[in-house]
Short mmCIF file of C-alpha atoms and ligand atoms in Angstrom, two decimals:
data_model
loop_
_atom_site.label_atom_id
_atom_site.label_comp_id
_atom_site.label_asym_id
_atom_site.label_seq_id
_atom_site.Cartn_x
_atom_site.Cartn_y
_atom_site.Cartn_z
CA MET A 1 -12.53 -11.33 10.44
CA ALA A 2 -13.93 -8.07 9.57
CA ASP A 3 -15.92 -5.94 11.75
CA THR A 4 -19.63 -7.33 11.07
CA GLY A 5 -20.82 -4.26 13.11
CA THR A 6 -21.86 -6.68 16.06
CA VAL A 7 -22.26 -4.65 19.56
CA ARG A 8 -19.54 -6.29 21.88
CA THR A 9 -20.73 -6.23 25.16
CA GLY A 10 -18.07 -7.71 26.95
CA PRO A 11 -16.21 -11.39 26.83
CA ASP A 12 -18.53 -13.50 25.19
CA PHE A 13 -17.88 -17.60 26.02
CA ARG A 14 -21.57 -18.75 26.16
CA SER A 15 -21.35 -20.63 23.13
CA ASP A 16 -19.69 -21.41 19.67
CA ASN A 17 -23.35 -20.28 18.32
CA THR A 18 -23.19 -16.76 19.43
CA GLY A 19 -20.66 -15.59 16.82
CA ALA A 20 -21.07 -13.68 13.65
CA ALA A 21 -20.95 -16.09 10.19
CA HIS A 22 -17.62 -15.54 7.95
CA PRO A 23 -17.99 -12.63 5.70
CA LYS A 24 -16.88 -15.42 3.02
CA VAL A 25 -20.32 -17.19 3.85
CA LEU A 26 -21.98 -14.07 3.39
CA GLU A 27 -19.77 -13.34 0.14
CA ALA A 28 -21.15 -16.40 -1.24
CA LEU A 29 -24.65 -15.75 -0.46
CA ILE A 30 -24.93 -12.66 -2.16
CA ALA A 31 -22.91 -13.68 -4.91
CA ALA A 32 -25.96 -16.98 -5.15
CA ASN A 33 -28.14 -14.14 -5.44
CA ARG A 34 -28.60 -13.69 -9.18
CA ASP A 35 -30.43 -15.31 -12.08
CA THR A 36 -33.19 -17.85 -11.61
CA ALA A 37 -31.61 -21.73 -10.52
CA THR A 38 -33.45 -25.12 -10.31
CA SER A 39 -34.96 -25.64 -6.92
CA TYR A 40 -34.99 -28.46 -4.44
CA GLY A 41 -31.64 -29.14 -4.51
CA LEU A 42 -31.07 -29.43 -8.37
CA ASP A 43 -29.47 -26.13 -8.94
CA ASP A 44 -25.75 -25.80 -9.87
CA TRP A 45 -24.56 -24.87 -6.57
CA SER A 46 -25.67 -28.08 -5.05
CA LYS A 47 -24.52 -30.12 -7.54
CA ARG A 48 -21.04 -28.37 -6.87
CA VAL A 49 -21.36 -29.57 -3.32
CA GLN A 50 -22.19 -33.33 -3.87
CA GLU A 51 -18.93 -32.92 -6.07
CA ARG A 52 -16.72 -30.85 -3.67
CA PHE A 53 -17.76 -33.07 -0.72
CA ALA A 54 -16.62 -35.79 -3.08
CA GLU A 55 -13.01 -34.77 -2.58
CA LEU A 56 -13.14 -33.61 0.65
CA PHE A 57 -13.99 -36.94 1.54
CA GLU A 58 -12.04 -39.11 -1.06
CA ARG A 59 -15.27 -41.24 -2.10
CA ARG A 60 -18.77 -40.63 -3.76
CA VAL A 61 -20.97 -39.06 -1.06
CA ARG A 62 -24.56 -37.87 -0.96
CA VAL A 63 -25.00 -34.39 1.07
CA TRP A 64 -28.31 -32.62 2.18
CA PRO A 65 -28.18 -29.14 3.96
CA VAL A 66 -30.26 -28.88 6.69
CA ALA A 67 -31.00 -25.88 8.84
CA THR A 68 -29.93 -27.17 12.41
CA GLY A 69 -27.70 -30.00 14.22
CA THR A 70 -30.65 -31.67 15.85
CA SER A 71 -32.29 -31.94 12.11
CA ALA A 72 -29.31 -33.52 10.85
CA ASN A 73 -28.99 -35.78 13.86
CA ALA A 74 -32.75 -36.39 13.89
CA LEU A 75 -33.04 -37.35 10.45
CA ALA A 76 -29.76 -38.92 10.25
CA LEU A 77 -31.20 -41.66 12.96
CA ALA A 78 -34.56 -41.70 11.88
CA ALA A 79 -33.25 -42.79 8.32
CA SER A 80 -31.07 -45.51 9.91
CA ALA A 81 -33.31 -47.00 12.94
CA PRO A 82 -36.43 -48.53 12.09
CA SER A 83 -39.50 -47.30 14.53
CA HIS A 84 -38.65 -50.50 16.83
CA GLY A 85 -35.04 -50.12 16.66
CA ALA A 86 -32.74 -49.17 19.84
CA ILE A 87 -30.49 -46.49 19.03
CA TYR A 88 -27.19 -46.38 21.41
CA CYS A 89 -25.57 -43.27 22.53
CA ALA A 90 -23.48 -41.69 25.37
CA ASP A 91 -24.95 -40.65 28.57
CA ILE A 92 -24.03 -37.28 27.88
CA ALA A 93 -24.60 -37.14 24.00
CA HIS A 94 -26.46 -34.06 22.75
CA VAL A 95 -28.80 -36.23 20.81
CA HIS A 96 -30.09 -37.58 24.72
CA THR A 97 -29.36 -34.65 26.86
CA SER A 98 -30.53 -31.49 24.40
CA GLU A 99 -32.82 -32.78 21.22
CA THR A 100 -36.05 -33.28 22.96
CA ASN A 101 -35.68 -36.90 21.55
CA ALA A 102 -36.09 -35.76 18.19
CA ALA A 103 -34.55 -39.04 16.78
CA GLY A 104 -37.76 -40.99 18.86
CA PHE A 105 -39.92 -38.83 17.27
CA PHE A 106 -38.46 -38.52 13.73
CA SER A 107 -38.16 -42.41 13.48
CA GLY A 108 -41.49 -43.10 14.85
CA GLY A 109 -40.34 -44.83 18.12
CA ALA A 110 -36.89 -45.81 17.88
CA ARG A 111 -35.38 -45.47 21.45
CA LEU A 112 -32.36 -43.83 22.74
CA MET A 113 -30.25 -46.15 24.78
CA LEU A 114 -27.88 -44.48 26.84
CA MET A 115 -24.15 -46.08 27.68
CA PRO A 116 -21.55 -45.16 30.75
CA ALA A 117 -19.13 -42.87 29.04
CA THR A 118 -15.65 -40.98 30.25
CA HIS A 119 -16.11 -37.40 28.81
CA GLY A 120 -19.07 -38.38 26.44
CA ARG A 121 -16.93 -41.15 24.73
CA PHE A 122 -17.89 -45.09 25.36
CA SER A 123 -15.80 -47.82 24.76
CA ALA A 124 -16.14 -50.41 22.28
CA GLU A 125 -16.19 -53.15 25.12
CA THR A 126 -19.17 -51.35 26.49
CA LEU A 127 -20.98 -51.18 22.86
CA GLU A 128 -20.37 -55.07 23.24
CA GLN A 129 -21.76 -55.50 26.36
CA THR A 130 -24.82 -53.46 26.10
CA ILE A 131 -25.73 -55.17 23.00
CA ALA A 132 -25.17 -58.85 24.48
CA ALA A 133 -28.06 -57.72 27.05
CA ALA A 134 -30.75 -56.33 24.57
CA GLY A 135 -32.14 -58.99 23.88
CA VAL A 136 -31.88 -59.38 20.52
CA GLY A 137 -35.21 -61.09 18.73
CA LEU A 138 -37.21 -60.54 22.00
CA SER A 139 -40.76 -58.88 20.76
CA HIS A 140 -40.53 -57.00 23.90
CA ARG A 141 -37.22 -55.04 23.69
CA SER A 142 -36.17 -52.35 20.73
CA GLN A 143 -33.67 -54.09 18.78
CA PRO A 144 -30.17 -52.88 18.05
CA ALA A 145 -30.02 -50.88 14.53
CA THR A 146 -27.63 -47.87 15.45
CA VAL A 147 -24.89 -46.15 17.36
CA THR A 148 -24.08 -42.66 17.31
CA LEU A 149 -20.79 -40.94 18.41
CA THR A 150 -20.54 -37.31 19.21
CA GLN A 151 -17.24 -36.15 17.81
CA ALA A 152 -15.97 -34.08 19.70
CA THR A 153 -17.88 -34.93 22.40
CA ASP A 154 -20.36 -32.31 24.50
CA LEU A 155 -17.43 -32.45 27.05
CA GLY A 156 -15.11 -31.27 23.93
CA VAL A 157 -12.88 -34.42 24.01
CA VAL A 158 -12.15 -35.75 20.56
CA TRP A 159 -12.41 -39.63 19.41
CA THR A 160 -9.02 -40.76 17.49
CA PRO A 161 -9.70 -42.82 14.05
CA ASP A 162 -8.80 -45.73 16.26
CA GLU A 163 -11.37 -45.37 18.57
CA VAL A 164 -14.12 -44.81 16.30
CA ARG A 165 -12.87 -47.92 14.18
CA ALA A 166 -13.42 -50.05 17.33
CA VAL A 167 -16.69 -49.21 17.97
CA SER A 168 -17.50 -49.27 14.53
CA ALA A 169 -16.15 -52.54 14.51
CA VAL A 170 -18.55 -53.97 17.11
CA ALA A 171 -21.52 -52.08 15.17
CA LYS A 172 -20.79 -53.93 12.07
CA ARG A 173 -20.68 -56.91 13.63
CA HIS A 174 -24.22 -56.57 14.78
CA LYS A 175 -25.00 -54.84 11.60
CA LEU A 176 -25.60 -51.65 12.98
CA THR A 177 -25.46 -48.21 11.14
CA VAL A 178 -22.86 -46.01 12.57
CA HIS A 179 -23.70 -42.17 12.78
CA MET A 180 -21.36 -39.54 14.14
CA ASP A 181 -22.63 -36.05 15.45
CA GLY A 182 -20.24 -33.73 13.65
CA ALA A 183 -21.26 -30.87 15.27
CA ARG A 184 -17.86 -29.92 16.07
CA LEU A 185 -16.58 -31.98 13.57
CA ALA A 186 -13.94 -28.91 12.41
CA ASN A 187 -12.78 -28.33 16.04
CA ALA A 188 -12.20 -32.39 16.02
CA LEU A 189 -10.31 -32.52 12.60
CA ALA A 190 -8.02 -29.43 13.72
CA ARG A 191 -6.98 -31.31 16.95
CA LEU A 192 -6.36 -35.13 15.24
CA GLY A 193 -4.86 -33.59 12.34
CA CYS A 194 -5.96 -36.25 9.91
CA THR A 195 -8.17 -36.19 7.59
CA PRO A 196 -11.72 -35.90 6.97
CA ALA A 197 -12.06 -39.78 5.41
CA GLU A 198 -10.05 -40.97 8.11
CA ILE A 199 -12.07 -39.78 10.96
CA THR A 200 -15.08 -40.95 9.36
CA TRP A 201 -16.45 -43.54 6.79
CA LYS A 202 -12.71 -45.16 6.80
CA ALA A 203 -13.16 -45.83 10.88
CA GLY A 204 -16.44 -47.41 9.67
CA VAL A 205 -19.03 -43.98 9.76
CA ASP A 206 -22.00 -44.73 7.54
CA ILE A 207 -23.46 -41.49 8.04
CA LEU A 208 -22.77 -37.82 9.55
CA SER A 209 -24.18 -34.83 10.65
CA PHE A 210 -21.80 -32.11 9.24
CA GLY A 211 -21.69 -29.11 11.44
CA MET A 212 -20.83 -25.87 10.15
CA THR A 213 -22.92 -23.40 12.13
CA LYS A 214 -21.16 -22.97 15.47
CA ASN A 215 -17.71 -22.77 13.45
CA GLY A 216 -18.67 -19.47 11.31
CA GLY A 217 -21.20 -20.77 9.38
CA MET A 218 -24.69 -18.92 8.97
CA LEU A 219 -28.06 -21.05 8.79
CA CYS A 220 -26.93 -24.76 7.76
CA ASP A 221 -25.56 -27.61 8.83
CA ALA A 222 -25.33 -31.27 6.13
CA ILE A 223 -26.10 -34.92 6.37
CA VAL A 224 -23.52 -36.30 4.65
CA VAL A 225 -23.90 -40.28 3.38
CA PHE A 226 -21.17 -42.94 3.31
CA ASP A 227 -23.85 -45.78 3.26
CA GLU A 228 -25.96 -45.94 0.07
CA ALA A 229 -28.35 -48.34 2.02
CA VAL A 230 -29.57 -44.69 4.19
CA ALA A 231 -29.64 -42.67 1.20
CA PRO A 232 -33.29 -43.52 -0.01
CA ALA A 233 -35.19 -43.42 3.02
CA LEU A 234 -33.46 -40.11 4.10
CA ASN A 235 -34.88 -38.28 1.56
CA PHE A 236 -38.39 -39.13 2.34
CA HIS A 237 -37.61 -38.13 6.01
CA LEU A 238 -36.18 -34.93 5.14
CA ARG A 239 -39.20 -33.97 2.89
CA ARG A 240 -41.62 -34.95 5.88
CA ALA A 241 -39.81 -32.81 8.37
CA GLY A 242 -39.21 -29.91 5.82
CA GLN A 243 -35.52 -29.98 5.38
CA ILE A 244 -35.75 -30.01 1.42
CA TRP A 245 -34.80 -26.34 0.56
CA SER A 246 -36.58 -25.07 -1.95
CA LYS A 247 -34.12 -22.30 -2.50
CA GLY A 248 -31.58 -24.90 -2.46
CA ARG A 249 -28.61 -23.02 -4.00
CA PHE A 250 -28.33 -20.50 -0.90
CA ALA A 251 -27.73 -23.44 1.67
CA SER A 252 -25.57 -24.78 -1.11
CA ALA A 253 -23.48 -21.65 -1.34
CA GLN A 254 -22.58 -21.37 2.22
CA LEU A 255 -21.11 -25.07 2.51
CA LEU A 256 -18.99 -24.21 -0.61
CA ALA A 257 -17.48 -21.22 1.28
CA TYR A 258 -16.77 -22.85 4.53
CA VAL A 259 -15.06 -25.49 2.42
CA GLU A 260 -12.98 -23.50 0.30
CA ASP A 261 -9.28 -23.50 0.66
CA GLY A 262 -9.84 -24.88 3.69
CA LEU A 263 -11.52 -22.20 5.84
CA TRP A 264 -13.18 -24.33 7.98
CA LEU A 265 -10.11 -26.17 9.45
CA GLU A 266 -8.40 -22.56 9.76
CA LEU A 267 -11.47 -21.32 11.58
CA ALA A 268 -11.17 -24.37 13.73
CA ARG A 269 -7.75 -24.00 14.32
CA ARG A 270 -8.46 -20.40 15.56
CA SER A 271 -10.94 -21.47 18.08
CA ASN A 272 -9.09 -24.36 19.61
CA ALA A 273 -5.67 -22.18 19.78
CA LEU A 274 -7.84 -19.30 21.83
CA ALA A 275 -9.05 -21.97 24.38
CA ALA A 276 -5.59 -23.79 24.44
CA ARG A 277 -4.85 -20.53 25.75
CA ILE A 278 -7.40 -20.30 28.76
CA ASP A 279 -6.45 -24.04 29.31
CA ALA A 280 -2.93 -23.02 30.13
CA GLY A 281 -3.51 -19.90 31.98
CA LEU A 282 -5.81 -22.02 34.18
CA ARG A 283 -3.42 -24.74 35.05
CA GLY A 284 -2.42 -24.20 38.51
CA ALA A 285 -4.88 -21.68 39.51
CA PRO A 286 -5.88 -21.73 42.74
CA GLY A 287 -9.82 -23.09 43.13
CA VAL A 288 -10.03 -23.90 39.56
CA ARG A 289 -10.14 -27.47 38.16
CA LEU A 290 -10.76 -28.11 34.42
CA ALA A 291 -13.68 -30.87 34.47
CA ALA A 292 -12.30 -32.30 31.23
CA PRO A 293 -9.17 -32.38 28.86
CA VAL A 294 -9.21 -29.39 27.30
CA GLU A 295 -8.84 -30.65 22.83
CA ILE A 296 -11.12 -28.75 21.04
CA ASN A 297 -12.93 -25.09 21.50
CA GLU A 298 -14.43 -25.70 24.80
CA VAL A 299 -13.03 -25.77 28.46
CA PHE A 300 -15.12 -27.54 31.20
CA VAL A 301 -14.51 -25.69 34.93
CA ASN A 302 -14.93 -26.47 38.31
CA ALA A 303 -14.38 -23.48 40.74
CA ALA A 304 -16.13 -22.14 43.85
CA PRO A 305 -19.30 -20.68 43.44
CA GLU A 306 -18.01 -17.09 44.97
CA LEU A 307 -15.07 -17.08 41.98
CA LEU A 308 -17.97 -17.86 39.51
CA ASP A 309 -20.28 -15.12 40.99
CA ALA A 310 -16.85 -12.59 40.49
CA LEU A 311 -16.58 -13.51 36.95
CA GLU A 312 -20.15 -12.80 36.10
CA ARG A 313 -20.29 -9.60 38.09
CA ASP A 314 -17.02 -8.50 36.13
CA GLY A 315 -19.70 -8.55 33.01
CA ILE A 316 -17.48 -12.02 31.94
CA ARG A 317 -20.56 -14.31 29.72
CA TYR A 318 -20.32 -18.31 29.89
CA SER A 319 -22.47 -20.67 30.42
CA ARG A 320 -23.25 -21.60 34.09
CA ARG A 321 -23.93 -25.33 34.75
CA ALA A 322 -24.29 -25.63 38.14
CA ARG A 323 -23.06 -23.37 41.22
CA ASP A 324 -19.80 -24.59 41.08
CA TYR A 325 -19.32 -25.48 37.30
CA ALA A 326 -19.27 -23.57 34.00
CA ARG A 327 -18.53 -24.33 30.30
CA PHE A 328 -16.34 -21.51 28.19
CA VAL A 329 -16.36 -21.72 24.78
CA THR A 330 -14.21 -19.94 22.26
CA ARG A 331 -15.55 -18.91 19.00
CA CYS A 332 -13.36 -18.77 15.58
CA ASP A 333 -14.08 -15.04 15.45
CA GLY A 334 -13.30 -14.95 19.32
CA THR A 335 -10.19 -12.33 19.84
CA GLU A 336 -7.13 -12.43 22.44
CA ALA A 337 -7.99 -9.55 24.12
CA GLU A 338 -11.49 -11.61 25.31
CA ILE A 339 -9.22 -14.27 26.74
CA ALA A 340 -6.69 -11.94 28.71
CA GLN A 341 -9.90 -10.54 30.36
CA LEU A 342 -11.09 -13.88 31.54
CA LEU A 343 -7.78 -14.89 32.47
CA ALA A 344 -7.58 -11.74 34.34
CA ALA A 345 -10.68 -11.91 36.27
CA PHE A 346 -9.67 -15.22 36.91
CA ALA A 347 -6.54 -14.39 38.19
CA ARG A 348 -8.56 -11.08 40.45
CA HIS A 349 -10.70 -13.63 42.52
CA ALA A 350 -9.32 -16.77 42.11
CA ALA A 351 -6.87 -15.91 45.28
CA HIS A 352 -9.51 -14.76 47.42
CA ALA A 353 -12.60 -17.39 46.73
C1 PLP B 1 -22.79 -31.99 19.94
C2 PLP B 1 -24.32 -31.45 19.41
N1 PLP B 1 -24.57 -31.47 18.65
C3 PLP B 1 -25.89 -30.97 17.96
C4 PLP B 1 -26.11 -30.09 18.15
C5 PLP B 1 -27.50 -29.30 17.71
O1 PLP B 1 -27.26 -28.22 16.87
P1 PLP B 1 -28.50 -27.20 16.79
O2 PLP B 1 -28.70 -26.48 17.98
O3 PLP B 1 -28.43 -26.07 15.82
O4 PLP B 1 -29.94 -28.04 16.67
C6 PLP B 1 -25.18 -29.12 19.18
C7 PLP B 1 -25.77 -28.12 19.60
O5 PLP B 1 -25.05 -27.36 20.75
C8 PLP B 1 -24.10 -29.92 19.99
O6 PLP B 1 -23.49 -29.34 20.62
#
């Protein structure tokens, strides 16, 4: 990436949200900044997004750009679950831990139901058992409506197409909508090596939160609808939530640049590769244990508090989740030098911790 002028004060592993927007995304914005264009998603860029994403997903889709991953999730879920509905998710899912129950709010009352999960993945059997105990038809209970899975999970682990398909099969049997929170879809695809179609609608996903911001985007994610039945309701939810962009061309220009010539996957491969370097470098390090397999651009580590304190003193920035637990996220604009500094600091302090 070109130098964006951002001041770097030290290795930064706090989040993939801390990185720069890719220059091609910015160039696309400048290029779109000319003439007049029809507003509210009827401009040429927005029309092209529908076509481009149809190619990408190998079928007709409806795409709505939105401002954030939370709005994508909340409005996708609101469109798929009635106010008395139950939305099933993993116990550590971002929709539950970090979105202020936006799905419940925008749906007018639907309830998130947590399921036990390993590294954020739950099994088809768990979903089956949970629905069996849901009290279908009982007016006292929220009624099964939607299941949402996070790709990759909040512990950085991917769902394979077979795993998604197994969960979807249970969902379909019980007439549930299947939603995927793809805040890190590109990283998951880079890991899996399958097509966007194979990990989404071909595996039973009806509606997708398509992440871009974390992977070189600027100010835009999107909702991608595969199940036409969800689309009409979504339009109203989006408008009511203030998520129908008037100058839609600028949102769509970002999305077009992001997927052009496979940029999104190239960027994801880059951040995944940097995390793999940390994974390899920390294996066998004394006093350090990986809390989850490293499959995308996130590394979760259990380590002695003194060791984590020492990294902070060295100016290494990361997300301290507990005294002995931390998350290190690599970015698509991250550098080998940052990784080398991190691993050297670990090596320096691990022996004494
Ligand atoms: C898995 C997952 N889903 C959704 C989001 C929400 O994105 P935003 O912060 O843009 O609302 C995040 C952000 O961290 C996330 O990690």
